[in-house]
Short mmCIF file of C-alpha atoms in Angstrom, two decimals:
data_model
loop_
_atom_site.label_atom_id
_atom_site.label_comp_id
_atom_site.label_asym_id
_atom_site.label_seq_id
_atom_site.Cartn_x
_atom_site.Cartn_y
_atom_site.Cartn_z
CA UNK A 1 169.18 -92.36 214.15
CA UNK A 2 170.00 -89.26 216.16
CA UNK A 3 167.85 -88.00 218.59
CA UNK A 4 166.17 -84.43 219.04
CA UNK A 5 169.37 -82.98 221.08
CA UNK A 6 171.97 -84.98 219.05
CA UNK A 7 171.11 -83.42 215.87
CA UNK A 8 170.64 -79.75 217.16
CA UNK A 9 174.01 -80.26 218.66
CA UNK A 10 175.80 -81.49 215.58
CA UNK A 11 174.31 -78.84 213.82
CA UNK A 12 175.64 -76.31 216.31
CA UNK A 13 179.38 -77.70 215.99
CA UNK A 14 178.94 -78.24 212.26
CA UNK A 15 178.25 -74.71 211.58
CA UNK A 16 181.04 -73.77 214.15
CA UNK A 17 183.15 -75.97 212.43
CA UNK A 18 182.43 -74.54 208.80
CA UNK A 19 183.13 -70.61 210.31
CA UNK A 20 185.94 -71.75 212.20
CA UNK A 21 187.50 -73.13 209.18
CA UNK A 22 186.61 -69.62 207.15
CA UNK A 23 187.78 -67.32 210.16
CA UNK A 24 191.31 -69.19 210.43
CA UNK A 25 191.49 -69.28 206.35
CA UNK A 26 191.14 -65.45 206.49
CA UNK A 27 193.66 -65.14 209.04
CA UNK A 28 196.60 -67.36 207.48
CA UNK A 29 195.36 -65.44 203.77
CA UNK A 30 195.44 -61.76 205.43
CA UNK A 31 198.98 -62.58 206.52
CA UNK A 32 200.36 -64.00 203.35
CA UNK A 33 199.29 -61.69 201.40
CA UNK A 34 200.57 -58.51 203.88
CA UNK A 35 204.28 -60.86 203.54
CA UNK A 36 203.56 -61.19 200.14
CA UNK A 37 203.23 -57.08 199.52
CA UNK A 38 206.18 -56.61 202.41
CA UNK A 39 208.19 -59.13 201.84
CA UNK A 40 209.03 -59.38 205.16
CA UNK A 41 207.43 -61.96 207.93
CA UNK A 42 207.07 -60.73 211.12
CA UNK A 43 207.17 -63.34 214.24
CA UNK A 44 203.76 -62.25 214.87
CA UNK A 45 202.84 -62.77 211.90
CA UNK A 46 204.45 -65.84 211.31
CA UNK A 47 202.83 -67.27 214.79
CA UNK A 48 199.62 -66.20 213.67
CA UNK A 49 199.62 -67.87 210.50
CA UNK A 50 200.62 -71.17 212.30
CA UNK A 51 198.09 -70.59 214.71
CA UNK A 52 195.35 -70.26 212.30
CA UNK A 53 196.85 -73.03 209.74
CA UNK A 54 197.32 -75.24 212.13
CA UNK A 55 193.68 -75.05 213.63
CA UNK A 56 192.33 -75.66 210.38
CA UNK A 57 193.94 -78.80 210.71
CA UNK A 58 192.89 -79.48 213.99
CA UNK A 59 189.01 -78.51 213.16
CA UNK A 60 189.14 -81.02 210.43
CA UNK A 61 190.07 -83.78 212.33
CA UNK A 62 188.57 -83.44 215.26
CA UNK A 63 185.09 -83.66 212.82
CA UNK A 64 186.13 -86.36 211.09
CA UNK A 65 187.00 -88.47 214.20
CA UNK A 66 183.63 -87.21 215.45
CA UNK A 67 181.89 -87.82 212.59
CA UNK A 68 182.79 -91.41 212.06
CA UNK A 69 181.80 -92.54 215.55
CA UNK A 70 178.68 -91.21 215.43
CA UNK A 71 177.68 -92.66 211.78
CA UNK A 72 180.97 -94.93 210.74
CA UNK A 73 181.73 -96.83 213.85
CA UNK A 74 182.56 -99.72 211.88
CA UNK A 75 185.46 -97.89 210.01
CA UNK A 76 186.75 -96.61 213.62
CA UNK A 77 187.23 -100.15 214.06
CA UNK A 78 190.01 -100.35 211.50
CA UNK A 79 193.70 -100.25 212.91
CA UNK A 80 194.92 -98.29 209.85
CA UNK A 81 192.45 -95.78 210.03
CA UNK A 82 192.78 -95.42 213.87
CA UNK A 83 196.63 -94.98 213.62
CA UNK A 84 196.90 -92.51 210.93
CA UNK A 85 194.27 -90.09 212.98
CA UNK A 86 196.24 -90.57 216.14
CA UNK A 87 199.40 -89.89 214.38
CA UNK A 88 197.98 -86.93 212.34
CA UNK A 89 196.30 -85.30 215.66
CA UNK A 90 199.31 -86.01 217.74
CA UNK A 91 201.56 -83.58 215.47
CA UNK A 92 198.62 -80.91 214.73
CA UNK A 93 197.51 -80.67 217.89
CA UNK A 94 201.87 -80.25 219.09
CA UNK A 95 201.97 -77.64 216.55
CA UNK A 96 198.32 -75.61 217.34
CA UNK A 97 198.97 -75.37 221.41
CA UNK A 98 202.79 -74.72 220.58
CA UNK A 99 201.75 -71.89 218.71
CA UNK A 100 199.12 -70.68 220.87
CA UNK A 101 201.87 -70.95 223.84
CA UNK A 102 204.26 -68.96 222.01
CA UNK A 103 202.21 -66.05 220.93
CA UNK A 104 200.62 -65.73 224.33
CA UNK A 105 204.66 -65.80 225.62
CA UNK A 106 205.88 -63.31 223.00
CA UNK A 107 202.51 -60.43 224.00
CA UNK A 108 203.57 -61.22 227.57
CA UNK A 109 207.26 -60.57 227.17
CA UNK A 110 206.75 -57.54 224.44
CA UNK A 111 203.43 -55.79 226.06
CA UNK A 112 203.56 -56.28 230.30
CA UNK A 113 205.55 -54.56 232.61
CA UNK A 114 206.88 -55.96 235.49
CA UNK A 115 209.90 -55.00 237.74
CA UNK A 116 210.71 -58.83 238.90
CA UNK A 117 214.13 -59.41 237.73
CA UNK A 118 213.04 -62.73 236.18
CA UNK A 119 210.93 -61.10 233.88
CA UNK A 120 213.60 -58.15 232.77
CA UNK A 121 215.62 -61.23 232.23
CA UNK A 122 212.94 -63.41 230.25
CA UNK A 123 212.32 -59.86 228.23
CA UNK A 124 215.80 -59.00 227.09
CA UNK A 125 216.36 -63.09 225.66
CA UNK A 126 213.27 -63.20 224.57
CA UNK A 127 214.37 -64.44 220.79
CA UNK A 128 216.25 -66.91 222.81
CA UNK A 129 213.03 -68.21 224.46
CA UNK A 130 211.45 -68.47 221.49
CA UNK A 131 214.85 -70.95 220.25
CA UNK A 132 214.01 -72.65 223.62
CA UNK A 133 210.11 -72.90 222.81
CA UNK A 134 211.40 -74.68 219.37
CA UNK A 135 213.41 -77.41 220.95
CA UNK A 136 210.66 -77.65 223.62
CA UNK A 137 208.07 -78.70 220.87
CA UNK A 138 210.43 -80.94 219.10
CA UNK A 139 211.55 -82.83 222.05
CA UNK A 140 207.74 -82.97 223.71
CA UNK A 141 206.77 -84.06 219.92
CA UNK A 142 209.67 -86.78 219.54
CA UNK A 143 208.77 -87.89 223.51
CA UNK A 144 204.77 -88.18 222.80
CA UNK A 145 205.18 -89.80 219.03
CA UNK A 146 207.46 -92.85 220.70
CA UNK A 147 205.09 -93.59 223.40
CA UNK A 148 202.46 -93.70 221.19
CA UNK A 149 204.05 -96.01 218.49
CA UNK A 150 204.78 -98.19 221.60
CA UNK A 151 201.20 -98.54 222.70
CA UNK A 152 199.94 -98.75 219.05
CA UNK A 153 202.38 -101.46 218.27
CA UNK A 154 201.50 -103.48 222.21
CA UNK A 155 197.98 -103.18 221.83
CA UNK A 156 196.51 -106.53 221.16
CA UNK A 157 194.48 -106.87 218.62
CA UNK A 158 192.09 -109.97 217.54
CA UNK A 159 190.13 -110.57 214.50
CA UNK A 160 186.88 -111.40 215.28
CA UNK A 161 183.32 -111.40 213.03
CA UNK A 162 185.69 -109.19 210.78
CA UNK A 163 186.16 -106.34 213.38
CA UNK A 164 189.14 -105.31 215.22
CA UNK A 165 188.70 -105.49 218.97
CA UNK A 166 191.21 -103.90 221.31
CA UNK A 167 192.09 -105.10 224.57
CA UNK A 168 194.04 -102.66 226.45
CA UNK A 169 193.27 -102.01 230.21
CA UNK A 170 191.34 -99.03 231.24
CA UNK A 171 194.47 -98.02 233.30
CA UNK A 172 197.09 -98.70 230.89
CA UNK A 173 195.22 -96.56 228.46
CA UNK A 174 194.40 -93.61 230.61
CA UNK A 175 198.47 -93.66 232.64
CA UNK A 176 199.41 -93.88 228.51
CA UNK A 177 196.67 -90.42 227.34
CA UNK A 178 198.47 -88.49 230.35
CA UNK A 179 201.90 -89.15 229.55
CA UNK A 180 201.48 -88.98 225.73
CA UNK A 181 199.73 -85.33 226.40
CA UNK A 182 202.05 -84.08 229.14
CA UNK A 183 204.42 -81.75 226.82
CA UNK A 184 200.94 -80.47 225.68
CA UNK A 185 199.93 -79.70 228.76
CA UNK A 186 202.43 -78.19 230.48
CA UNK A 187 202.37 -75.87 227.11
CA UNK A 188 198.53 -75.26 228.11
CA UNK A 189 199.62 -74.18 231.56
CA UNK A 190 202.24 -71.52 230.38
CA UNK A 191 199.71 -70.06 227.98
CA UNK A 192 197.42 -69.74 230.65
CA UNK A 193 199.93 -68.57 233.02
CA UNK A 194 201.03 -65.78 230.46
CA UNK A 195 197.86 -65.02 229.56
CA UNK A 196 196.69 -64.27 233.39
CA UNK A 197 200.06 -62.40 234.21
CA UNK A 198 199.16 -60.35 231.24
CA UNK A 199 196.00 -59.33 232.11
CA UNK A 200 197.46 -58.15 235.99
CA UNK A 201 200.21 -56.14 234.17
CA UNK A 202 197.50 -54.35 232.03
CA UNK A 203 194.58 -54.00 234.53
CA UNK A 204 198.05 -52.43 237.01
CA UNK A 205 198.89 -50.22 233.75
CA UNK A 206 194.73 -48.94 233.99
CA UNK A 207 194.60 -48.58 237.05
CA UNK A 208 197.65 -45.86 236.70
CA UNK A 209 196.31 -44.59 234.19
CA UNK A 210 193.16 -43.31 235.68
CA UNK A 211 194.81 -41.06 237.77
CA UNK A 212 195.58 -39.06 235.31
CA UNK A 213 192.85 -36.92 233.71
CA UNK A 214 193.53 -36.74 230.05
CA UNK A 215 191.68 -37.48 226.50
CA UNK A 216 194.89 -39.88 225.88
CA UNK A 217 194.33 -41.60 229.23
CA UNK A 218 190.65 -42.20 227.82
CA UNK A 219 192.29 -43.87 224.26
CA UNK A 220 194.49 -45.79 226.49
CA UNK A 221 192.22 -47.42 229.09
CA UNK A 222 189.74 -48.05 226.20
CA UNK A 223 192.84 -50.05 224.40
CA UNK A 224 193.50 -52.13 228.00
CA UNK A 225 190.26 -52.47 228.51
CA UNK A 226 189.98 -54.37 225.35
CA UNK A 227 193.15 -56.16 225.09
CA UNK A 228 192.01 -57.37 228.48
CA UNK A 229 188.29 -58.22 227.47
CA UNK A 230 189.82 -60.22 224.02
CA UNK A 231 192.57 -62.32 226.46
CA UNK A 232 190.02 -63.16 229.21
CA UNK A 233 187.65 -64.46 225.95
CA UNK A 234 190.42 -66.47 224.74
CA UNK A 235 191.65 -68.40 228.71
CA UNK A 236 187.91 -68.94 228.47
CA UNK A 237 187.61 -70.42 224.96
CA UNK A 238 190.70 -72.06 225.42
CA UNK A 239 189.42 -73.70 228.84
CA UNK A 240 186.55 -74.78 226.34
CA UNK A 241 188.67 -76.45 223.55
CA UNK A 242 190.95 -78.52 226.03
CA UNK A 243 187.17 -79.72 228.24
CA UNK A 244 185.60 -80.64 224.73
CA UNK A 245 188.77 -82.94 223.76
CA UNK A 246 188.92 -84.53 227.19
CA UNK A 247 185.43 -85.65 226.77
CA UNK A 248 186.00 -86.68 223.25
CA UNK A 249 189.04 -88.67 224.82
CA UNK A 250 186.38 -90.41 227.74
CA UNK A 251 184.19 -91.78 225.17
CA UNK A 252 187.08 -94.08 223.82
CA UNK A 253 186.26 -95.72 227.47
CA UNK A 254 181.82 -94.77 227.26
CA UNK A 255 181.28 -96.52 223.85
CA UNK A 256 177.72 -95.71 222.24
CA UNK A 257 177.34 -92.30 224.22
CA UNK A 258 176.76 -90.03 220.81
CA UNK A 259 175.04 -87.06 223.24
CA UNK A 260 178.16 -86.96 225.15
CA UNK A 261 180.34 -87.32 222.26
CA UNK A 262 178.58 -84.61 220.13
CA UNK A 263 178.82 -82.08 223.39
CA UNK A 264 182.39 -82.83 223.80
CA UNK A 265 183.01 -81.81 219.60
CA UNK A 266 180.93 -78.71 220.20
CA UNK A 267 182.42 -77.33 223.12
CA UNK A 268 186.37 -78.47 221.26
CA UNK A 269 185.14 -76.80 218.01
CA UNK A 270 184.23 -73.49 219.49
CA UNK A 271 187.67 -72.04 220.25
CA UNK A 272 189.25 -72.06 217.14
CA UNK A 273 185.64 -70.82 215.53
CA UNK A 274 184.80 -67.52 217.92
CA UNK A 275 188.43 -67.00 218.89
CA UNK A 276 189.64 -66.40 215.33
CA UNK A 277 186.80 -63.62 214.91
CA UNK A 278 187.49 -62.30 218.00
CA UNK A 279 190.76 -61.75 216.60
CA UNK A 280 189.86 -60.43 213.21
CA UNK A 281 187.38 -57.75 214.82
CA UNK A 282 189.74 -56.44 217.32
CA UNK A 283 192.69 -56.33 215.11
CA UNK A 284 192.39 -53.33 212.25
CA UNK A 285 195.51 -54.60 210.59
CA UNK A 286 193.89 -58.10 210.71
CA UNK A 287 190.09 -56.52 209.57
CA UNK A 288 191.69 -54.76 206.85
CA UNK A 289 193.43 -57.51 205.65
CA UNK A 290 190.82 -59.59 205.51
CA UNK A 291 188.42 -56.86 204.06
CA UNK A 292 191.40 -57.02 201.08
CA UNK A 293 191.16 -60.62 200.84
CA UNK A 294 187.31 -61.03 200.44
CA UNK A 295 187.29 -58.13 197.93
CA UNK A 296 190.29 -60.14 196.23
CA UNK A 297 188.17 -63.49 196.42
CA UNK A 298 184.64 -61.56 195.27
CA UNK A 299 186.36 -60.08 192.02
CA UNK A 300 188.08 -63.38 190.78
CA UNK A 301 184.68 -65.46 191.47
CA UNK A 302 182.69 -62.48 189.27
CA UNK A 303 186.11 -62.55 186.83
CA UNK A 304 185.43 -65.94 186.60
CA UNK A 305 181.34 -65.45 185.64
CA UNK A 306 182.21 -62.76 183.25
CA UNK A 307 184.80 -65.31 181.46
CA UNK A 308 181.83 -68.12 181.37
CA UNK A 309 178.61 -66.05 180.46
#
């Protein structure tokens, strides 16, 4: 039985969880169907629609882990079940900060402006960073899957009053987390690191601008000011989403700690919920799109009540 705080906070992350889901759904559909009508895929647009796709994914898993802890602990218990999350999450998760790292790498490169001769250099091979970023993912992916096969397969595991017990040291398992998750977070640290140089270039690029007395300056700053409000949201939320899964990760080792556990899947599940309606509303292709879709979706579901009345 959950107590007063553990429900109110699984209620909290279950509804963030539900809009999360719809807000990344709308993303991914606005996208298709602007390919669809263009046929042509842009690399934003492309990267977005991973992004979103791919934290669907995420959002779904990260509840159902959740979710059978705190009411199926018995199933968690089962090596089959354990390995095919862990091997699922591994290449979602990859895939959701990859794509996260390269969008935040491709605004950098197309949007700042910086004189440094690394960046001029970084800007004019930027398609071949983006190559680079590939074979980054694939090799952190193929580094991260064999360790973790290893310590599946070395884990010792005894039958005993039909449950699964594993013994592992404390510091095996923690040395094994870090290196499993160190291509993921050294792609967590260049989205940051983007995201803050970013942020310099345009608050630099304002602070120009204001020296000049114009009704354009006044669109201008108002568009910095908000690119820079929606990228300081998402360092934040993204801070958020990597604390939540570390404590998620800590109650492997604090067993029968469902307050903890339930804080740690609300503060993971609110990234890819707010972020992707941060998104939507600050993006008029993106809230036209999805105004298109949910017009789409409304006249096929009263299509469909017309056809069965």
């Amino acid at each position: 039985m959950l107590s007063a705080a553990e429900g109110a906070l699984l209620s909290l992350a279950t509804t963030q969880i539900v809009l999360g889901a719809l807000g990344n759904s709308l993303i991914a559909l606005a996208n298709c169907t602007d390919w669809a009508k263009k046929k042509k895929f842009s690399k934003t647009g492309f990267l977005l629609t991973g992004l979103a796709t791919s934290r669907i994914f995420i959002i779904w898993i990260i509840t159902l882990d959740a979710y059978l802890k705190v009411f199926f602990p018995s199933m968690r218990r089962s090596r089959g079940l354990i390995e095919s999350i862990t091997y699922i999450w591994l290449t979602v998760n990859h895939l959701s900060v990859w794509f996260a790292a390269s969008l935040s790498i491709f605004y950098f490169l197309k949007i700042a402006n910086f004189s440094h001769y690394v960046f001029l250099w970084l800007r004019k091979r930027a398609d071949k960073f983006f190559y680079f970023l590939m074979g980054y993912l694939l090799i952190s992916w193929l580094i991260s899957f064999s360790i973790t096969v290893k310590a599946m397969k070395n884990n010792k595991m005894k039958y005993r009053n039909r449950t699964w017990e594993i013994n592992q040291e404390t510091r095996k398992s923690i040395i094994n987390y870090v290196l499993v998750n160190i291509g993921i977070i050294s792609l967590f640290v260049m989205t940051l690191t983007a995201c803050f140089l970013l942020i310099i270039s345009l608050w630099r690029h304002r602070r120009r601008m204001q020296s000049h007395v114009s009704e354009f300056r006044d669109l201008n700053t108002e568009a910095h000011v908000k690119a820079m409000k929606v990228l300081i949201s998402f360092i934040i939320l993204y801070i958020f989403h990597f604390i939540g899964i570390l404590i998620e990760i800590i109650c492997v080792f604090i067993p029968k700690n469902n307050l903890l556990l339930i804080f740690g899947l609300t503060m993971s599940s609110t990234y890819p919920c707010c972020h992707s309606f941060i998104l939507i509303l600050t993006s008029n292709q993106l809230k036209q799109a999805s105004v298109r879709v949910l017009k789409r979706l409304t006249c096929c579901e009263k299509g469909k009540d017309l056809r069965t009345m």
